């Protein structure tokens, strides 16, 4: 396999300082708090799944939070965001209501999708989040459709499609790239290249580890960045989103990252194989997006050494009480299970 991403994916790279100088401290704290909150929410779900409270499989994105947090800062509720099977962070970055996510994975009527969807069918009408689905790449053409609707209605909104390095191997992604380009649609494709599709490393599936070469095939402008660097994600997506809103058609952002958990559920080592070694996991954890940002903030004297522990404790308490509340919420009634399938009865 061609190693086109050598610099970005070398897990032994020392954590570096992020380019935070143009941001004020309160903004950086807000970004750090949101990433920590998403991480702790997923850790709570992991434990809930391990202990038998969560009935369906959960795909956790711990380690990848910087991507959704960085992109979402430039979105508003009129936009349309589509995720896939690993989308907790995509939704929480827009609406950090972890109680509603807990209720959803527990199948309770107070959940984001009224308890009918679970971890992989998330929907939130109150934010830009239009939905996630377990069908890999299934939402990519939907995002292009949303972009088409915005254009036909002369709206300044954009659609965002989050997809993985595995999803890019689905034919419909290439049809979607092509249509988005030839119709000049306002769509940002955000690739979370975590180097794995389920249990298979990209080197076993592709001639190059650089996924954005498929954007080039469709003449779609693209950037490749360190997806664990929230400042890089923030700045690059800001630039691309502005250009898309100005009418320049689709753009693609490839974010190189790594997930801490295995493909599904709470274990780290369920898919440790030839490529995903414990050594790799350890090295990538040293490049944790939360650690990269908090270390930089400490060096710049924006926070002190204790700040991260203190916010973790504060957020954990709120998360525990939201989890308890969700556990005590009601399941949907039997009658309501027939609603919301083909039509919405409110
Ligand atoms: C159409 C389809 N094919 C196969 C699967 C099984 N499957 C579920 S997740 C996954 C891997 C997807 O990898 P990627 O897009 O890189 O996302 P990641 O899990 O790394 O976040 C596969 C093959 C599926 N759900 N849907
Ligand atoms: Mg992947």
PDB file of C-alpha atoms in Angstrom, residues 60-283:
ATOM      1  CA  UNK A  60     -18.277   4.344  19.990  1.00  0.00           C
ATOM      2  CA  UNK A  61     -16.211   7.162  18.555  1.00  0.00           C
ATOM      3  CA  UNK A  62     -14.020   7.934  21.573  1.00  0.00           C
ATOM      4  CA  UNK A  63     -10.807   9.424  20.207  1.00  0.00           C
ATOM      5  CA  UNK A  64     -12.565  11.037  17.217  1.00  0.00           C
ATOM      6  CA  UNK A  65     -14.438  13.876  19.020  1.00  0.00           C
ATOM      7  CA  UNK A  66     -12.351  16.703  17.556  1.00  0.00           C
ATOM      8  CA  UNK A  67     -13.885  16.143  14.126  1.00  0.00           C
ATOM      9  CA  UNK A  68     -17.556  16.704  14.931  1.00  0.00           C
ATOM     10  CA  UNK A  69     -16.764  19.403  17.489  1.00  0.00           C
ATOM     11  CA  UNK A  70     -14.562  21.323  15.039  1.00  0.00           C
ATOM     12  CA  UNK A  71     -16.998  21.079  12.115  1.00  0.00           C
ATOM     13  CA  UNK A  72     -20.187  21.781  14.086  1.00  0.00           C
ATOM     14  CA  UNK A  73     -18.998  25.185  15.262  1.00  0.00           C
ATOM     15  CA  UNK A  74     -19.802  26.477  11.751  1.00  0.00           C
ATOM     16  CA  UNK A  75     -23.249  24.938  11.373  1.00  0.00           C
ATOM     17  CA  UNK A  76     -26.682  26.224  12.234  1.00  0.00           C
ATOM     18  CA  UNK A  77     -30.097  24.657  12.630  1.00  0.00           C
ATOM     19  CA  UNK A  78     -31.130  25.271   8.995  1.00  0.00           C
ATOM     20  CA  UNK A  79     -28.265  23.087   7.735  1.00  0.00           C
ATOM     21  CA  UNK A  80     -28.590  19.326   7.286  1.00  0.00           C
ATOM     22  CA  UNK A  81     -26.135  16.932   8.913  1.00  0.00           C
ATOM     23  CA  UNK A  82     -26.074  13.210   8.171  1.00  0.00           C
ATOM     24  CA  UNK A  83     -24.142  10.566  10.093  1.00  0.00           C
ATOM     25  CA  UNK A  84     -23.851   6.805  10.013  1.00  0.00           C
ATOM     26  CA  UNK A  85     -23.426   3.989  12.554  1.00  0.00           C
ATOM     27  CA  UNK A  86     -20.820   5.833  14.709  1.00  0.00           C
ATOM     28  CA  UNK A  87     -22.616   9.128  15.144  1.00  0.00           C
ATOM     29  CA  UNK A  88     -22.996   9.945  18.839  1.00  0.00           C
ATOM     30  CA  UNK A  89     -20.422  12.720  18.513  1.00  0.00           C
ATOM     31  CA  UNK A  90     -22.016  14.113  15.318  1.00  0.00           C
ATOM     32  CA  UNK A  91     -25.272  14.636  17.186  1.00  0.00           C
ATOM     33  CA  UNK A  92     -23.886  15.700  20.589  1.00  0.00           C
ATOM     34  CA  UNK A  93     -21.630  18.293  18.964  1.00  0.00           C
ATOM     35  CA  UNK A  94     -24.826  19.962  17.690  1.00  0.00           C
ATOM     36  CA  UNK A  95     -27.049  19.293  20.689  1.00  0.00           C
ATOM     37  CA  UNK A  96     -25.213  18.084  23.771  1.00  0.00           C
ATOM     38  CA  UNK A  97     -28.314  16.578  25.373  1.00  0.00           C
ATOM     39  CA  UNK A  98     -26.737  13.390  26.710  1.00  0.00           C
ATOM     40  CA  UNK A  99     -29.875  12.516  28.649  1.00  0.00           C
ATOM     41  CA  UNK A 100     -31.737  12.162  25.335  1.00  0.00           C
ATOM     42  CA  UNK A 101     -28.946   9.987  23.941  1.00  0.00           C
ATOM     43  CA  UNK A 102     -28.946   7.772  27.046  1.00  0.00           C
ATOM     44  CA  UNK A 103     -32.729   7.464  26.824  1.00  0.00           C
ATOM     45  CA  UNK A 104     -32.434   6.531  23.137  1.00  0.00           C
ATOM     46  CA  UNK A 105     -29.866   3.773  23.619  1.00  0.00           C
ATOM     47  CA  UNK A 106     -31.975   2.469  26.509  1.00  0.00           C
ATOM     48  CA  UNK A 107     -35.091   2.437  24.279  1.00  0.00           C
ATOM     49  CA  UNK A 108     -36.987   5.027  26.333  1.00  0.00           C
ATOM     50  CA  UNK A 109     -39.692   7.334  24.970  1.00  0.00           C
ATOM     51  CA  UNK A 110     -37.697  10.408  26.028  1.00  0.00           C
ATOM     52  CA  UNK A 111     -34.900   9.516  23.601  1.00  0.00           C
ATOM     53  CA  UNK A 112     -33.822  11.463  20.530  1.00  0.00           C
ATOM     54  CA  UNK A 113     -35.833   9.077  18.308  1.00  0.00           C
ATOM     55  CA  UNK A 114     -38.497   8.358  20.949  1.00  0.00           C
ATOM     56  CA  UNK A 115     -36.654   5.203  21.926  1.00  0.00           C
ATOM     57  CA  UNK A 116     -37.431   3.534  18.596  1.00  0.00           C
ATOM     58  CA  UNK A 117     -34.037   3.877  16.958  1.00  0.00           C
ATOM     59  CA  UNK A 118     -31.245   3.171  19.409  1.00  0.00           C
ATOM     60  CA  UNK A 119     -27.630   4.101  18.906  1.00  0.00           C
ATOM     61  CA  UNK A 120     -27.668   3.842  15.096  1.00  0.00           C
ATOM     62  CA  UNK A 121     -30.930   5.622  14.186  1.00  0.00           C
ATOM     63  CA  UNK A 122     -30.481   9.024  15.750  1.00  0.00           C
ATOM     64  CA  UNK A 123     -32.532  12.036  14.754  1.00  0.00           C
ATOM     65  CA  UNK A 124     -32.886  15.514  16.193  1.00  0.00           C
ATOM     66  CA  UNK A 125     -35.324  17.950  14.653  1.00  0.00           C
ATOM     67  CA  UNK A 126     -34.201  20.740  16.990  1.00  0.00           C
ATOM     68  CA  UNK A 127     -30.671  20.838  15.594  1.00  0.00           C
ATOM     69  CA  UNK A 128     -29.260  20.301  12.120  1.00  0.00           C
ATOM     70  CA  UNK A 129     -29.037  16.553  12.697  1.00  0.00           C
ATOM     71  CA  UNK A 130     -31.097  14.812  10.023  1.00  0.00           C
ATOM     72  CA  UNK A 131     -30.212  11.273  10.851  1.00  0.00           C
ATOM     73  CA  UNK A 132     -27.859   8.373  11.158  1.00  0.00           C
ATOM     74  CA  UNK A 133     -28.260   4.838   9.879  1.00  0.00           C
ATOM     75  CA  UNK A 134     -26.367   1.543  10.101  1.00  0.00           C
ATOM     76  CA  UNK A 135     -26.341   1.101   6.317  1.00  0.00           C
ATOM     77  CA  UNK A 136     -22.767   2.076   5.535  1.00  0.00           C
ATOM     78  CA  UNK A 137     -22.806   5.043   3.085  1.00  0.00           C
ATOM     79  CA  UNK A 138     -26.620   5.037   3.110  1.00  0.00           C
ATOM     80  CA  UNK A 139     -26.844   8.687   4.131  1.00  0.00           C
ATOM     81  CA  UNK A 140     -24.298  10.014   1.623  1.00  0.00           C
ATOM     82  CA  UNK A 141     -26.826  10.362  -1.244  1.00  0.00           C
ATOM     83  CA  UNK A 142     -29.338  11.790   1.244  1.00  0.00           C
ATOM     84  CA  UNK A 143     -26.912  14.589   2.055  1.00  0.00           C
ATOM     85  CA  UNK A 144     -26.535  15.259  -1.679  1.00  0.00           C
ATOM     86  CA  UNK A 145     -30.348  15.329  -1.927  1.00  0.00           C
ATOM     87  CA  UNK A 146     -30.486  17.855   0.914  1.00  0.00           C
ATOM     88  CA  UNK A 147     -27.897  19.939  -0.937  1.00  0.00           C
ATOM     89  CA  UNK A 148     -30.038  19.788  -4.076  1.00  0.00           C
ATOM     90  CA  UNK A 149     -33.101  20.923  -2.098  1.00  0.00           C
ATOM     91  CA  UNK A 150     -31.161  23.885  -0.694  1.00  0.00           C
ATOM     92  CA  UNK A 151     -30.075  24.895  -4.175  1.00  0.00           C
ATOM     93  CA  UNK A 152     -33.536  24.546  -5.701  1.00  0.00           C
ATOM     94  CA  UNK A 153     -34.959  26.659  -2.886  1.00  0.00           C
ATOM     95  CA  UNK A 154     -32.200  29.275  -3.152  1.00  0.00           C
ATOM     96  CA  UNK A 155     -31.104  28.721   0.422  1.00  0.00           C
ATOM     97  CA  UNK A 156     -27.659  29.503   1.820  1.00  0.00           C
ATOM     98  CA  UNK A 157     -27.658  26.303   3.879  1.00  0.00           C
ATOM     99  CA  UNK A 158     -25.258  23.431   3.431  1.00  0.00           C
ATOM    100  CA  UNK A 159     -25.454  19.681   3.923  1.00  0.00           C
ATOM    101  CA  UNK A 160     -22.751  17.778   5.794  1.00  0.00           C
ATOM    102  CA  UNK A 161     -22.109  14.099   5.210  1.00  0.00           C
ATOM    103  CA  UNK A 162     -19.894  12.292   7.717  1.00  0.00           C
ATOM    104  CA  UNK A 163     -18.510   9.053   6.336  1.00  0.00           C
ATOM    105  CA  UNK A 164     -15.723   6.621   7.108  1.00  0.00           C
ATOM    106  CA  UNK A 165     -12.807   5.219   5.142  1.00  0.00           C
ATOM    107  CA  UNK A 166     -14.839   2.013   4.836  1.00  0.00           C
ATOM    108  CA  UNK A 167     -17.914   3.829   3.503  1.00  0.00           C
ATOM    109  CA  UNK A 168     -15.858   5.283   0.686  1.00  0.00           C
ATOM    110  CA  UNK A 169     -15.640   1.759  -0.724  1.00  0.00           C
ATOM    111  CA  UNK A 170     -19.384   1.790  -1.496  1.00  0.00           C
ATOM    112  CA  UNK A 171     -20.279   2.631  -5.102  1.00  0.00           C
ATOM    113  CA  UNK A 172     -23.004   5.075  -4.110  1.00  0.00           C
ATOM    114  CA  UNK A 173     -20.393   7.392  -2.585  1.00  0.00           C
ATOM    115  CA  UNK A 174     -18.772   7.880  -5.977  1.00  0.00           C
ATOM    116  CA  UNK A 175     -22.142   8.474  -7.644  1.00  0.00           C
ATOM    117  CA  UNK A 176     -22.881  11.000  -4.893  1.00  0.00           C
ATOM    118  CA  UNK A 177     -19.560  12.807  -5.341  1.00  0.00           C
ATOM    119  CA  UNK A 178     -20.168  12.931  -9.072  1.00  0.00           C
ATOM    120  CA  UNK A 179     -23.726  14.276  -8.835  1.00  0.00           C
ATOM    121  CA  UNK A 180     -22.792  16.807  -6.168  1.00  0.00           C
ATOM    122  CA  UNK A 181     -20.007  18.103  -8.386  1.00  0.00           C
ATOM    123  CA  UNK A 182     -21.823  18.255 -11.716  1.00  0.00           C
ATOM    124  CA  UNK A 183     -24.785  19.995 -10.043  1.00  0.00           C
ATOM    125  CA  UNK A 184     -22.532  22.264  -7.967  1.00  0.00           C
ATOM    126  CA  UNK A 185     -24.337  21.352  -4.729  1.00  0.00           C
ATOM    127  CA  UNK A 186     -23.588  22.810  -1.285  1.00  0.00           C
ATOM    128  CA  UNK A 187     -22.270  19.677   0.424  1.00  0.00           C
ATOM    129  CA  UNK A 188     -19.311  19.142   2.727  1.00  0.00           C
ATOM    130  CA  UNK A 189     -18.123  15.531   2.812  1.00  0.00           C
ATOM    131  CA  UNK A 190     -16.240  14.889   6.040  1.00  0.00           C
ATOM    132  CA  UNK A 191     -14.213  11.695   5.970  1.00  0.00           C
ATOM    133  CA  UNK A 192     -13.330  10.223   9.340  1.00  0.00           C
ATOM    134  CA  UNK A 193     -10.394   8.127   8.201  1.00  0.00           C
ATOM    135  CA  UNK A 194      -9.701   6.002  11.271  1.00  0.00           C
ATOM    136  CA  UNK A 195      -7.812   3.483   9.116  1.00  0.00           C
ATOM    137  CA  UNK A 196     -10.249   0.661   9.809  1.00  0.00           C
ATOM    138  CA  UNK A 197     -13.421  -0.706   8.275  1.00  0.00           C
ATOM    139  CA  UNK A 198     -14.773  -2.975  11.006  1.00  0.00           C
ATOM    140  CA  UNK A 199     -11.795  -5.226  11.693  1.00  0.00           C
ATOM    141  CA  UNK A 200      -9.824  -4.574   8.537  1.00  0.00           C
ATOM    142  CA  UNK A 201      -6.972  -2.121   8.222  1.00  0.00           C
ATOM    143  CA  UNK A 202      -6.944   0.124   5.169  1.00  0.00           C
ATOM    144  CA  UNK A 203      -3.677  -1.421   3.958  1.00  0.00           C
ATOM    145  CA  UNK A 204      -5.566  -4.695   3.389  1.00  0.00           C
ATOM    146  CA  UNK A 205      -8.279  -2.957   1.356  1.00  0.00           C
ATOM    147  CA  UNK A 206      -6.807  -0.088  -0.646  1.00  0.00           C
ATOM    148  CA  UNK A 207      -3.740   0.720  -2.744  1.00  0.00           C
ATOM    149  CA  UNK A 208      -3.288   3.999  -0.807  1.00  0.00           C
ATOM    150  CA  UNK A 209      -4.314   5.116   2.664  1.00  0.00           C
ATOM    151  CA  UNK A 210      -5.347   8.541   1.367  1.00  0.00           C
ATOM    152  CA  UNK A 211      -9.080   8.477   0.840  1.00  0.00           C
ATOM    153  CA  UNK A 212      -9.436  11.997  -0.544  1.00  0.00           C
ATOM    154  CA  UNK A 213      -7.951  10.869  -3.856  1.00  0.00           C
ATOM    155  CA  UNK A 214     -11.539   9.883  -4.748  1.00  0.00           C
ATOM    156  CA  UNK A 215     -12.535  13.553  -4.406  1.00  0.00           C
ATOM    157  CA  UNK A 216      -9.805  14.465  -6.866  1.00  0.00           C
ATOM    158  CA  UNK A 217     -11.284  11.961  -9.329  1.00  0.00           C
ATOM    159  CA  UNK A 218     -14.451  14.087  -9.258  1.00  0.00           C
ATOM    160  CA  UNK A 219     -12.668  17.432  -9.228  1.00  0.00           C
ATOM    161  CA  UNK A 220     -13.886  18.156  -5.697  1.00  0.00           C
ATOM    162  CA  UNK A 221     -11.539  20.484  -3.770  1.00  0.00           C
ATOM    163  CA  UNK A 222     -10.247  18.755  -0.655  1.00  0.00           C
ATOM    164  CA  UNK A 223      -7.983  19.044   2.360  1.00  0.00           C
ATOM    165  CA  UNK A 224      -6.300  16.319   4.412  1.00  0.00           C
ATOM    166  CA  UNK A 225      -5.714  17.132   8.059  1.00  0.00           C
ATOM    167  CA  UNK A 226      -4.914  15.663  11.459  1.00  0.00           C
ATOM    168  CA  UNK A 227      -8.388  14.820  12.731  1.00  0.00           C
ATOM    169  CA  UNK A 228      -7.158  14.754  16.320  1.00  0.00           C
ATOM    170  CA  UNK A 229      -6.223  18.422  16.133  1.00  0.00           C
ATOM    171  CA  UNK A 230      -9.458  20.265  16.883  1.00  0.00           C
ATOM    172  CA  UNK A 231      -7.965  23.599  15.830  1.00  0.00           C
ATOM    173  CA  UNK A 232      -7.022  22.208  12.412  1.00  0.00           C
ATOM    174  CA  UNK A 233     -10.530  20.766  12.012  1.00  0.00           C
ATOM    175  CA  UNK A 234     -12.099  24.047  13.105  1.00  0.00           C
ATOM    176  CA  UNK A 235     -10.016  26.211  10.767  1.00  0.00           C
ATOM    177  CA  UNK A 236     -10.209  23.943   7.719  1.00  0.00           C
ATOM    178  CA  UNK A 237     -13.931  23.330   7.980  1.00  0.00           C
ATOM    179  CA  UNK A 238     -14.539  27.040   8.510  1.00  0.00           C
ATOM    180  CA  UNK A 239     -12.765  27.821   5.251  1.00  0.00           C
ATOM    181  CA  UNK A 240     -14.480  25.041   3.284  1.00  0.00           C
ATOM    182  CA  UNK A 241     -17.947  25.805   4.657  1.00  0.00           C
ATOM    183  CA  UNK A 242     -17.610  29.488   3.834  1.00  0.00           C
ATOM    184  CA  UNK A 243     -16.628  28.625   0.255  1.00  0.00           C
ATOM    185  CA  UNK A 244     -19.529  26.200  -0.076  1.00  0.00           C
ATOM    186  CA  UNK A 245     -22.031  28.779   1.248  1.00  0.00           C
ATOM    187  CA  UNK A 246     -20.648  31.239  -1.299  1.00  0.00           C
ATOM    188  CA  UNK A 247     -21.730  28.875  -4.088  1.00  0.00           C
ATOM    189  CA  UNK A 248     -18.528  27.019  -4.988  1.00  0.00           C
ATOM    190  CA  UNK A 249     -20.030  23.525  -4.880  1.00  0.00           C
ATOM    191  CA  UNK A 250     -19.018  20.474  -2.869  1.00  0.00           C
ATOM    192  CA  UNK A 251     -15.807  20.197  -0.835  1.00  0.00           C
ATOM    193  CA  UNK A 252     -14.218  17.332   1.063  1.00  0.00           C
ATOM    194  CA  UNK A 253     -12.300  17.272   4.322  1.00  0.00           C
ATOM    195  CA  UNK A 254     -10.333  14.123   5.142  1.00  0.00           C
ATOM    196  CA  UNK A 255      -9.593  13.853   8.869  1.00  0.00           C
ATOM    197  CA  UNK A 256      -7.058  11.262   9.980  1.00  0.00           C
ATOM    198  CA  UNK A 257      -7.956   9.797  13.337  1.00  0.00           C
ATOM    199  CA  UNK A 258      -8.211   6.593  15.365  1.00  0.00           C
ATOM    200  CA  UNK A 259     -10.902   5.118  17.555  1.00  0.00           C
ATOM    201  CA  UNK A 260     -10.031   3.973  21.061  1.00  0.00           C
ATOM    202  CA  UNK A 261     -12.624   1.232  21.363  1.00  0.00           C
ATOM    203  CA  UNK A 262     -12.893  -1.743  19.039  1.00  0.00           C
ATOM    204  CA  UNK A 263     -15.345  -1.630  16.131  1.00  0.00           C
ATOM    205  CA  UNK A 264     -18.383  -2.284  18.296  1.00  0.00           C
ATOM    206  CA  UNK A 265     -19.239  -2.117  22.006  1.00  0.00           C
ATOM    207  CA  UNK A 266     -17.030  -1.515  24.990  1.00  0.00           C
ATOM    208  CA  UNK A 267     -13.914  -3.601  24.479  1.00  0.00           C
ATOM    209  CA  UNK A 268     -10.743  -2.117  23.126  1.00  0.00           C
ATOM    210  CA  UNK A 269      -9.320  -5.356  21.919  1.00  0.00           C
ATOM    211  CA  UNK A 270     -12.232  -7.027  20.159  1.00  0.00           C
ATOM    212  CA  UNK A 271     -10.604  -6.384  16.814  1.00  0.00           C
ATOM    213  CA  UNK A 272      -6.976  -6.378  17.761  1.00  0.00           C
ATOM    214  CA  UNK A 273      -5.452  -8.305  14.940  1.00  0.00           C
ATOM    215  CA  UNK A 274      -2.308  -8.170  12.923  1.00  0.00           C
ATOM    216  CA  UNK A 275      -2.692  -4.442  12.279  1.00  0.00           C
ATOM    217  CA  UNK A 276      -4.399  -3.071  15.389  1.00  0.00           C
ATOM    218  CA  UNK A 277      -1.768  -3.831  17.953  1.00  0.00           C
ATOM    219  CA  UNK A 278      -1.905  -2.833  21.612  1.00  0.00           C
ATOM    220  CA  UNK A 279       1.174  -0.750  20.915  1.00  0.00           C
ATOM    221  CA  UNK A 280      -0.718   1.226  18.235  1.00  0.00           C
ATOM    222  CA  UNK A 281      -3.647   1.806  20.572  1.00  0.00           C
ATOM    223  CA  UNK A 282      -1.277   3.068  23.275  1.00  0.00           C
ATOM    224  CA  UNK A 283       0.501   5.395  20.847  1.00  0.00           C
TER     225      UNK A 283
END
